[in-house]
Short mmCIF file of C-alpha atoms in Angstrom, two decimals:
data_model
loop_
_atom_site.label_atom_id
_atom_site.label_comp_id
_atom_site.label_asym_id
_atom_site.label_seq_id
_atom_site.Cartn_x
_atom_site.Cartn_y
_atom_site.Cartn_z
CA UNK A 1 -91.79 -104.72 174.50
CA UNK A 2 -88.49 -104.59 176.61
CA UNK A 3 -85.18 -104.32 175.14
CA UNK A 4 -83.96 -107.02 172.64
CA UNK A 5 -81.75 -110.02 173.64
CA UNK A 6 -78.70 -111.02 172.02
CA UNK A 7 -78.59 -114.66 171.23
CA UNK A 8 -75.77 -116.69 169.42
CA UNK A 9 -76.13 -120.35 168.57
CA UNK A 10 -73.03 -121.95 167.06
CA UNK A 11 -72.95 -125.75 165.95
CA UNK A 12 -70.35 -128.02 167.57
CA UNK A 13 -71.03 -131.44 165.93
CA UNK A 14 -74.75 -131.98 166.64
CA UNK A 15 -74.59 -129.85 169.78
CA UNK A 16 -75.63 -126.09 169.48
CA UNK A 17 -73.83 -124.03 171.88
CA UNK A 18 -76.38 -121.27 172.63
CA UNK A 19 -75.54 -117.93 174.59
CA UNK A 20 -78.12 -115.53 175.53
CA UNK A 21 -77.67 -112.00 176.92
CA UNK A 22 -80.76 -110.35 178.35
CA UNK A 23 -81.39 -106.77 179.45
CA UNK A 24 -83.16 -106.54 182.72
CA UNK A 25 -82.65 -104.59 185.73
CA UNK A 26 -83.42 -107.72 187.98
CA UNK A 27 -84.07 -105.64 191.12
CA UNK A 28 -84.02 -107.54 194.24
CA UNK A 29 -86.47 -105.38 196.11
CA UNK A 30 -83.96 -104.63 198.69
CA UNK A 31 -82.12 -101.75 197.12
CA UNK A 32 -82.71 -98.29 198.04
CA UNK A 33 -82.64 -95.31 195.65
CA UNK A 34 -81.22 -91.80 196.34
CA UNK A 35 -84.07 -90.69 198.44
CA UNK A 36 -84.14 -93.81 200.65
CA UNK A 37 -87.00 -95.27 199.20
CA UNK A 38 -86.97 -99.01 198.15
CA UNK A 39 -86.58 -99.79 194.61
CA UNK A 40 -89.41 -102.37 193.81
CA UNK A 41 -88.80 -106.13 193.08
CA UNK A 42 -88.61 -106.37 189.30
CA UNK A 43 -87.15 -109.61 188.03
CA UNK A 44 -87.49 -112.32 185.33
CA UNK A 45 -89.38 -115.10 186.69
CA UNK A 46 -89.53 -117.37 183.72
CA UNK A 47 -87.28 -118.37 180.70
CA UNK A 48 -88.31 -120.55 178.06
CA UNK A 49 -85.97 -121.66 175.21
CA UNK A 50 -87.42 -123.91 172.41
CA UNK A 51 -85.58 -125.55 169.53
CA UNK A 52 -87.84 -125.62 166.27
CA UNK A 53 -90.70 -125.08 168.44
CA UNK A 54 -90.12 -127.67 171.12
CA UNK A 55 -89.40 -126.41 174.52
CA UNK A 56 -85.80 -127.50 175.49
CA UNK A 57 -85.43 -125.33 178.76
CA UNK A 58 -88.04 -124.01 181.34
CA UNK A 59 -86.46 -122.17 183.93
CA UNK A 60 -87.86 -120.49 187.15
CA UNK A 61 -85.61 -117.57 188.26
CA UNK A 62 -85.62 -115.59 191.31
CA UNK A 63 -84.28 -111.95 192.21
CA UNK A 64 -80.97 -113.84 193.21
CA UNK A 65 -80.09 -113.76 189.45
CA UNK A 66 -78.07 -110.67 188.52
CA UNK A 67 -78.85 -107.49 186.41
CA UNK A 68 -78.41 -108.11 182.70
CA UNK A 69 -78.44 -111.83 183.13
CA UNK A 70 -76.50 -114.08 180.79
CA UNK A 71 -77.79 -117.82 179.90
CA UNK A 72 -75.72 -120.52 178.21
CA UNK A 73 -77.00 -123.85 177.23
CA UNK A 74 -76.24 -126.65 174.92
CA UNK A 75 -78.89 -128.12 172.68
CA UNK A 76 -78.25 -131.71 171.44
CA UNK A 77 -79.44 -132.75 167.87
CA UNK A 78 -79.24 -129.35 166.41
CA UNK A 79 -78.50 -128.70 162.77
CA UNK A 80 -77.63 -125.48 160.97
CA UNK A 81 -80.69 -123.33 160.23
CA UNK A 82 -82.64 -124.74 163.20
CA UNK A 83 -84.50 -122.11 165.15
CA UNK A 84 -83.76 -121.20 168.69
CA UNK A 85 -86.45 -119.08 170.48
CA UNK A 86 -86.03 -117.66 173.83
CA UNK A 87 -88.95 -115.97 175.85
CA UNK A 88 -88.65 -114.34 179.26
CA UNK A 89 -91.46 -113.11 181.49
CA UNK A 90 -91.06 -110.96 184.46
CA UNK A 91 -92.96 -110.22 187.75
CA UNK A 92 -94.60 -107.20 186.14
CA UNK A 93 -96.01 -109.12 183.29
CA UNK A 94 -93.40 -107.95 180.73
CA UNK A 95 -92.52 -110.46 178.18
CA UNK A 96 -89.73 -110.48 175.63
CA UNK A 97 -89.04 -113.11 172.78
CA UNK A 98 -86.29 -113.21 170.44
CA UNK A 99 -85.11 -115.91 168.08
CA UNK A 100 -81.93 -116.86 166.13
CA UNK A 101 -80.91 -119.51 163.68
CA UNK A 102 -78.22 -121.99 164.61
CA UNK A 103 -75.03 -120.93 162.51
CA UNK A 104 -72.94 -123.76 161.21
CA UNK A 105 -69.53 -124.09 163.02
CA UNK A 106 -66.90 -121.79 161.50
CA UNK B 1 -54.49 -121.44 228.39
CA UNK B 2 -50.79 -121.80 227.77
CA UNK B 3 -51.40 -124.77 225.22
CA UNK B 4 -53.80 -122.71 223.31
CA UNK B 5 -51.54 -119.55 223.03
CA UNK B 6 -48.77 -121.96 222.04
CA UNK B 7 -50.93 -123.60 219.29
CA UNK B 8 -52.01 -120.07 218.19
CA UNK B 9 -48.34 -118.88 217.83
CA UNK B 10 -47.78 -121.88 215.85
CA UNK B 11 -50.54 -121.30 213.57
CA UNK B 12 -49.38 -117.73 213.03
CA UNK B 13 -46.02 -118.81 212.33
CA UNK B 14 -47.30 -121.21 209.76
CA UNK B 15 -49.28 -118.27 208.19
CA UNK B 16 -46.30 -115.95 207.89
CA UNK B 17 -44.05 -118.94 206.38
CA UNK B 18 -46.73 -119.12 203.46
CA UNK B 19 -46.20 -116.13 201.21
CA UNK B 20 -49.31 -114.22 200.55
CA UNK B 21 -49.43 -113.56 196.78
CA UNK B 22 -52.10 -111.51 195.02
CA UNK B 23 -51.36 -113.86 191.98
CA UNK B 24 -51.03 -117.06 193.87
CA UNK B 25 -53.46 -118.52 191.53
CA UNK B 26 -53.04 -116.59 188.43
CA UNK B 27 -54.49 -119.33 186.00
CA UNK B 28 -57.82 -119.58 188.12
CA UNK B 29 -58.48 -115.81 188.18
CA UNK B 30 -57.48 -115.64 184.52
CA UNK B 31 -59.91 -118.31 183.46
CA UNK B 32 -62.65 -116.64 185.62
CA UNK B 33 -62.07 -113.27 184.09
CA UNK B 34 -62.24 -114.83 180.74
CA UNK B 35 -65.50 -116.36 181.16
CA UNK B 36 -66.78 -113.17 182.54
CA UNK B 37 -65.47 -111.26 179.53
CA UNK B 38 -66.99 -113.61 176.91
CA UNK B 39 -70.75 -112.88 176.19
CA UNK B 40 -70.78 -109.91 178.59
CA UNK B 41 -73.91 -107.56 178.79
CA UNK B 42 -71.82 -104.72 177.13
CA UNK B 43 -72.84 -106.43 173.82
CA UNK B 44 -76.15 -105.19 174.42
CA UNK B 45 -74.98 -101.71 173.61
CA UNK B 46 -73.47 -102.71 170.26
CA UNK B 47 -76.63 -102.58 168.38
CA UNK B 48 -77.56 -99.24 169.99
CA UNK B 49 -74.34 -97.71 169.10
CA UNK B 50 -74.56 -99.08 165.46
CA UNK B 51 -78.16 -97.54 165.14
CA UNK B 52 -76.97 -94.16 166.56
CA UNK B 53 -74.21 -93.89 164.11
CA UNK B 54 -76.24 -94.42 161.12
CA UNK B 55 -79.33 -92.43 162.19
CA UNK B 56 -79.91 -88.93 160.96
CA UNK B 57 -79.81 -86.91 164.14
CA UNK B 58 -79.35 -83.24 165.47
CA UNK B 59 -80.39 -79.90 163.96
CA UNK B 60 -78.22 -80.72 160.73
CA UNK B 61 -80.29 -84.18 160.58
CA UNK B 62 -77.20 -85.99 159.65
CA UNK B 63 -75.58 -89.52 160.54
CA UNK B 64 -72.05 -89.82 161.46
CA UNK B 65 -71.22 -91.74 158.32
CA UNK B 66 -69.12 -88.78 157.02
CA UNK B 67 -66.98 -88.74 160.37
CA UNK B 68 -63.36 -88.83 159.63
CA UNK B 69 -61.82 -91.03 162.50
CA UNK B 70 -58.38 -90.86 160.96
CA UNK B 71 -58.68 -93.26 158.06
CA UNK B 72 -61.03 -91.35 155.97
CA UNK B 73 -64.48 -90.05 156.19
CA UNK B 74 -66.65 -93.16 157.25
CA UNK B 75 -64.03 -95.69 157.39
CA UNK B 76 -64.34 -97.31 160.89
CA UNK B 77 -62.30 -100.56 160.38
CA UNK B 78 -59.24 -100.30 162.24
CA UNK B 79 -59.74 -96.50 162.94
CA UNK B 80 -59.92 -97.01 166.87
CA UNK B 81 -56.53 -99.02 166.67
CA UNK B 82 -54.89 -95.69 165.44
CA UNK B 83 -56.31 -93.48 167.97
CA UNK B 84 -55.20 -91.21 169.73
CA UNK B 85 -53.81 -89.18 166.63
CA UNK B 86 -53.23 -85.73 165.18
CA UNK B 87 -56.22 -84.35 163.12
CA UNK B 88 -55.38 -81.48 160.56
CA UNK B 89 -58.82 -79.92 160.76
CA UNK B 90 -59.07 -79.32 164.54
CA UNK B 91 -55.32 -78.98 164.66
CA UNK B 92 -55.50 -81.29 167.81
CA UNK B 93 -54.32 -84.62 168.96
CA UNK B 94 -57.58 -86.39 169.67
CA UNK B 95 -58.77 -89.68 171.14
CA UNK B 96 -61.85 -91.64 169.92
CA UNK B 97 -64.11 -89.73 172.07
CA UNK B 98 -62.79 -86.29 171.36
CA UNK B 99 -63.13 -87.12 167.59
CA UNK B 100 -66.77 -88.33 168.27
CA UNK B 101 -67.79 -85.07 170.02
CA UNK B 102 -66.07 -83.02 167.04
CA UNK B 103 -68.20 -84.92 164.53
CA UNK B 104 -71.39 -84.69 166.55
CA UNK B 105 -70.90 -81.04 166.80
CA UNK B 106 -69.70 -80.41 163.17
CA UNK B 107 -71.77 -82.99 161.18
CA UNK B 108 -74.97 -83.14 163.34
CA UNK B 109 -75.18 -79.65 164.91
CA UNK B 110 -75.50 -81.03 168.44
CA UNK B 111 -74.15 -78.72 171.28
CA UNK B 112 -70.66 -79.43 172.61
CA UNK B 113 -71.51 -78.48 176.22
CA UNK B 114 -74.54 -80.72 176.33
CA UNK B 115 -72.41 -83.67 174.89
CA UNK B 116 -69.56 -83.13 177.44
CA UNK B 117 -72.19 -83.04 180.23
CA UNK B 118 -74.01 -86.17 179.12
CA UNK B 119 -71.15 -88.15 177.93
CA UNK B 120 -70.79 -90.16 181.20
CA UNK B 121 -73.96 -91.64 182.39
CA UNK B 122 -75.37 -92.51 185.77
CA UNK B 123 -74.82 -95.88 187.08
CA UNK B 124 -77.77 -98.16 186.67
CA UNK B 125 -79.20 -96.03 183.86
CA UNK B 126 -79.55 -96.84 180.11
CA UNK B 127 -76.21 -95.29 179.54
CA UNK B 128 -75.34 -92.30 177.22
CA UNK B 129 -75.22 -92.14 173.51
CA UNK B 130 -71.54 -91.32 173.41
CA UNK B 131 -70.99 -94.72 175.45
CA UNK B 132 -72.72 -96.77 172.93
CA UNK B 133 -71.19 -94.87 170.01
CA UNK B 134 -67.71 -95.32 171.48
CA UNK B 135 -68.29 -98.99 172.02
CA UNK B 136 -69.63 -99.49 168.52
CA UNK B 137 -66.74 -97.59 166.74
CA UNK B 138 -64.19 -99.25 168.76
CA UNK B 139 -65.79 -102.75 168.11
CA UNK B 140 -65.10 -102.29 164.36
CA UNK B 141 -61.45 -102.65 165.15
CA UNK B 142 -61.91 -105.89 167.05
CA UNK B 143 -59.27 -108.36 166.17
CA UNK B 144 -56.98 -105.74 164.96
CA UNK B 145 -53.71 -104.63 166.80
CA UNK B 146 -53.41 -101.31 168.72
CA UNK B 147 -51.02 -99.22 166.42
CA UNK B 148 -50.60 -95.70 167.72
CA UNK B 149 -48.05 -93.81 165.91
CA UNK B 150 -45.99 -90.81 166.75
CA UNK B 151 -44.98 -89.38 163.32
CA UNK B 152 -46.42 -86.04 163.76
CA UNK B 153 -44.74 -83.48 166.22
CA UNK B 154 -47.88 -82.86 168.00
CA UNK B 155 -48.46 -86.66 168.59
CA UNK B 156 -44.87 -86.93 170.10
CA UNK B 157 -45.48 -83.91 172.16
CA UNK B 158 -48.78 -85.21 173.43
CA UNK B 159 -47.10 -88.53 174.20
CA UNK B 160 -44.28 -87.05 176.27
CA UNK B 161 -46.87 -84.84 178.05
CA UNK B 162 -48.82 -88.21 178.88
CA UNK B 163 -45.49 -89.88 179.90
CA UNK B 164 -44.71 -86.91 182.30
CA UNK B 165 -48.25 -86.88 183.72
CA UNK B 166 -48.31 -90.65 184.34
CA UNK B 167 -45.08 -90.20 186.51
CA UNK B 168 -45.89 -87.11 188.18
CA UNK B 169 -46.84 -87.14 191.88
CA UNK B 170 -49.68 -84.80 192.84
CA UNK B 171 -52.34 -84.15 195.07
CA UNK B 172 -53.39 -85.04 198.66
CA UNK B 173 -51.92 -88.55 198.55
CA UNK B 174 -48.65 -87.28 196.47
CA UNK B 175 -49.20 -90.29 194.25
CA UNK B 176 -48.43 -90.64 190.62
CA UNK B 177 -50.22 -93.15 188.26
CA UNK B 178 -46.81 -94.88 188.50
CA UNK B 179 -47.04 -95.23 192.34
CA UNK B 180 -49.84 -97.85 192.06
CA UNK B 181 -49.27 -99.02 188.36
CA UNK B 182 -45.68 -99.40 188.29
CA UNK B 183 -45.06 -102.81 190.17
CA UNK B 184 -46.01 -106.20 189.67
CA UNK B 185 -48.51 -108.04 191.89
CA UNK B 186 -49.84 -105.16 193.89
CA UNK B 187 -53.32 -104.68 195.05
CA UNK B 188 -55.61 -102.12 196.64
CA UNK B 189 -57.86 -103.81 199.09
CA UNK B 190 -58.75 -106.87 197.05
CA UNK B 191 -58.54 -105.26 193.64
CA UNK B 192 -55.44 -106.40 191.55
CA UNK B 193 -53.43 -103.17 190.33
CA UNK B 194 -52.48 -103.46 186.82
CA UNK B 195 -48.75 -103.07 186.38
CA UNK B 196 -48.56 -100.70 183.46
CA UNK B 197 -44.84 -100.64 182.85
CA UNK B 198 -45.47 -104.47 181.95
CA UNK B 199 -45.99 -104.85 178.18
CA UNK B 200 -48.67 -107.71 178.58
CA UNK B 201 -50.60 -106.03 181.50
CA UNK B 202 -50.93 -102.69 179.60
CA UNK B 203 -51.94 -104.33 176.31
CA UNK B 204 -54.60 -106.07 178.57
CA UNK B 205 -55.86 -102.46 179.52
CA UNK B 206 -55.73 -100.83 176.19
CA UNK B 207 -57.62 -103.68 174.51
CA UNK B 208 -60.58 -103.92 176.66
CA UNK B 209 -61.99 -100.31 176.91
CA UNK B 210 -64.98 -99.47 176.47
CA UNK B 211 -66.00 -102.03 178.86
CA UNK B 212 -69.31 -103.20 180.78
CA UNK B 213 -68.66 -102.16 184.39
CA UNK B 214 -70.53 -104.80 186.16
CA UNK B 215 -71.15 -102.45 189.43
CA UNK B 216 -72.61 -99.75 187.35
CA UNK B 217 -74.39 -101.86 184.87
CA UNK B 218 -73.39 -99.51 181.95
CA UNK B 219 -70.79 -99.29 179.26
CA UNK B 220 -67.71 -97.22 180.50
CA UNK B 221 -65.12 -95.68 178.35
CA UNK B 222 -61.47 -94.79 178.77
CA UNK B 223 -62.14 -91.16 179.33
CA UNK B 224 -64.43 -92.27 182.32
CA UNK B 225 -61.76 -94.68 183.56
CA UNK B 226 -59.25 -91.80 183.72
CA UNK B 227 -61.78 -89.47 185.17
CA UNK B 228 -62.62 -92.11 187.99
CA UNK B 229 -58.88 -92.66 188.72
CA UNK B 230 -58.38 -88.75 189.17
CA UNK B 231 -61.50 -88.79 191.34
CA UNK B 232 -60.43 -91.49 193.55
CA UNK B 233 -57.03 -90.00 193.97
CA UNK B 234 -58.76 -87.01 195.07
CA UNK B 235 -57.13 -85.00 192.10
CA UNK B 236 -59.02 -82.07 190.50
CA UNK B 237 -61.75 -83.30 188.21
CA UNK B 238 -60.48 -84.54 184.91
CA UNK B 239 -62.55 -82.67 182.17
CA UNK B 240 -64.10 -84.92 179.46
CA UNK B 241 -61.66 -85.05 176.62
CA UNK B 242 -59.36 -82.52 178.16
CA UNK B 243 -55.80 -82.41 176.96
CA UNK B 244 -54.55 -84.18 180.00
CA UNK B 245 -56.84 -87.04 179.50
CA UNK B 246 -55.78 -87.39 175.94
CA UNK B 247 -52.05 -87.09 176.72
CA UNK B 248 -52.51 -89.78 179.21
CA UNK B 249 -54.62 -91.84 176.75
CA UNK B 250 -51.77 -91.40 174.10
CA UNK B 251 -49.07 -92.56 176.67
CA UNK B 252 -51.06 -95.61 177.43
CA UNK B 253 -52.04 -96.76 174.03
CA UNK B 254 -48.75 -96.31 172.63
CA UNK B 255 -47.34 -98.46 175.62
CA UNK B 256 -49.86 -100.89 174.82
CA UNK B 257 -49.23 -101.07 170.99
CA UNK B 258 -49.53 -104.61 169.68
CA UNK B 259 -52.70 -105.45 171.92
CA UNK B 260 -55.32 -107.15 170.13
CA UNK B 261 -58.68 -105.07 170.59
CA UNK B 262 -61.41 -107.07 172.03
CA UNK B 263 -64.40 -104.99 173.06
CA UNK B 264 -66.75 -104.81 174.92
CA UNK B 265 -64.41 -105.82 177.96
CA UNK B 266 -65.96 -106.56 181.28
CA UNK B 267 -64.84 -105.01 184.49
CA UNK B 268 -65.99 -105.34 187.94
#
């Protein structure tokens, strides 16, 4: 499995502010290495965010998204203790799933 | 043809009248930078740094828990805020990275030459162990104020050396650090230059290293930043944890005392 994500979900009323950091090279397929060879296309194609098992975001990404991408979203109707699960899949078939619990507002 | 030339001249005049300020929209840039700094990819190295700190490694199969960063063995909270400082066991003024190398050699039995060689990772790599460790250890001082003291004579000596070096003009360009970093509102090409004689600006610097360097996609440290400055100014290569690097770090950190540490920072 690929490198773990960092997910933070903090409550603001009934809206969970979710911040996700992913570790991924997100190669555009245009870059050349030191020898002059093209570094192959390698990017996250799909990101799914679920709230207590229900999909709240399903994103189609392209190689235009930067290396080590950050994704932020707000989930309405969240409570402290709810589960936020994030899954990404890339064009090599690699997958990564991580989850966190919504933390109460501090 | 005449009409075009006149209107072009009028346009040129207008352009001259409107002053070109590097900081003409400081709020806009500051907001953008703040957004980039929050939740930056550097955080992905924190867990790795923590793991490396507590893991038993090297020929001596030991963790770094007994490393003294100045506040006693294993005490990390607030340690980075007091560095560089004098250490009685090495009889040297050391910054965080120099102290880390000392501990990795003494406690874990790792080879000093290997550590110095691999401390700075290649861009777009996974980063080095030292980069991850330096970030983790500094992050344990997050929220605390930089508080470098110069009680020990060697600390004062090192500070004075740093101050001298900062102002010393050298190399092909005959520039000192002060040349580019001694005035407000200057930039090199499109990169704003930090005015290190301004309290607020130097505090911004010392509070944000180690940082994720966007263009390199790895975490970079203060040792790297100084090394890179020397490189770009065509000075001789600044050796990792050399006396010169520690003198400059001592000077800069002391100037930035009071800064609230917040790492990982985010750089271009």
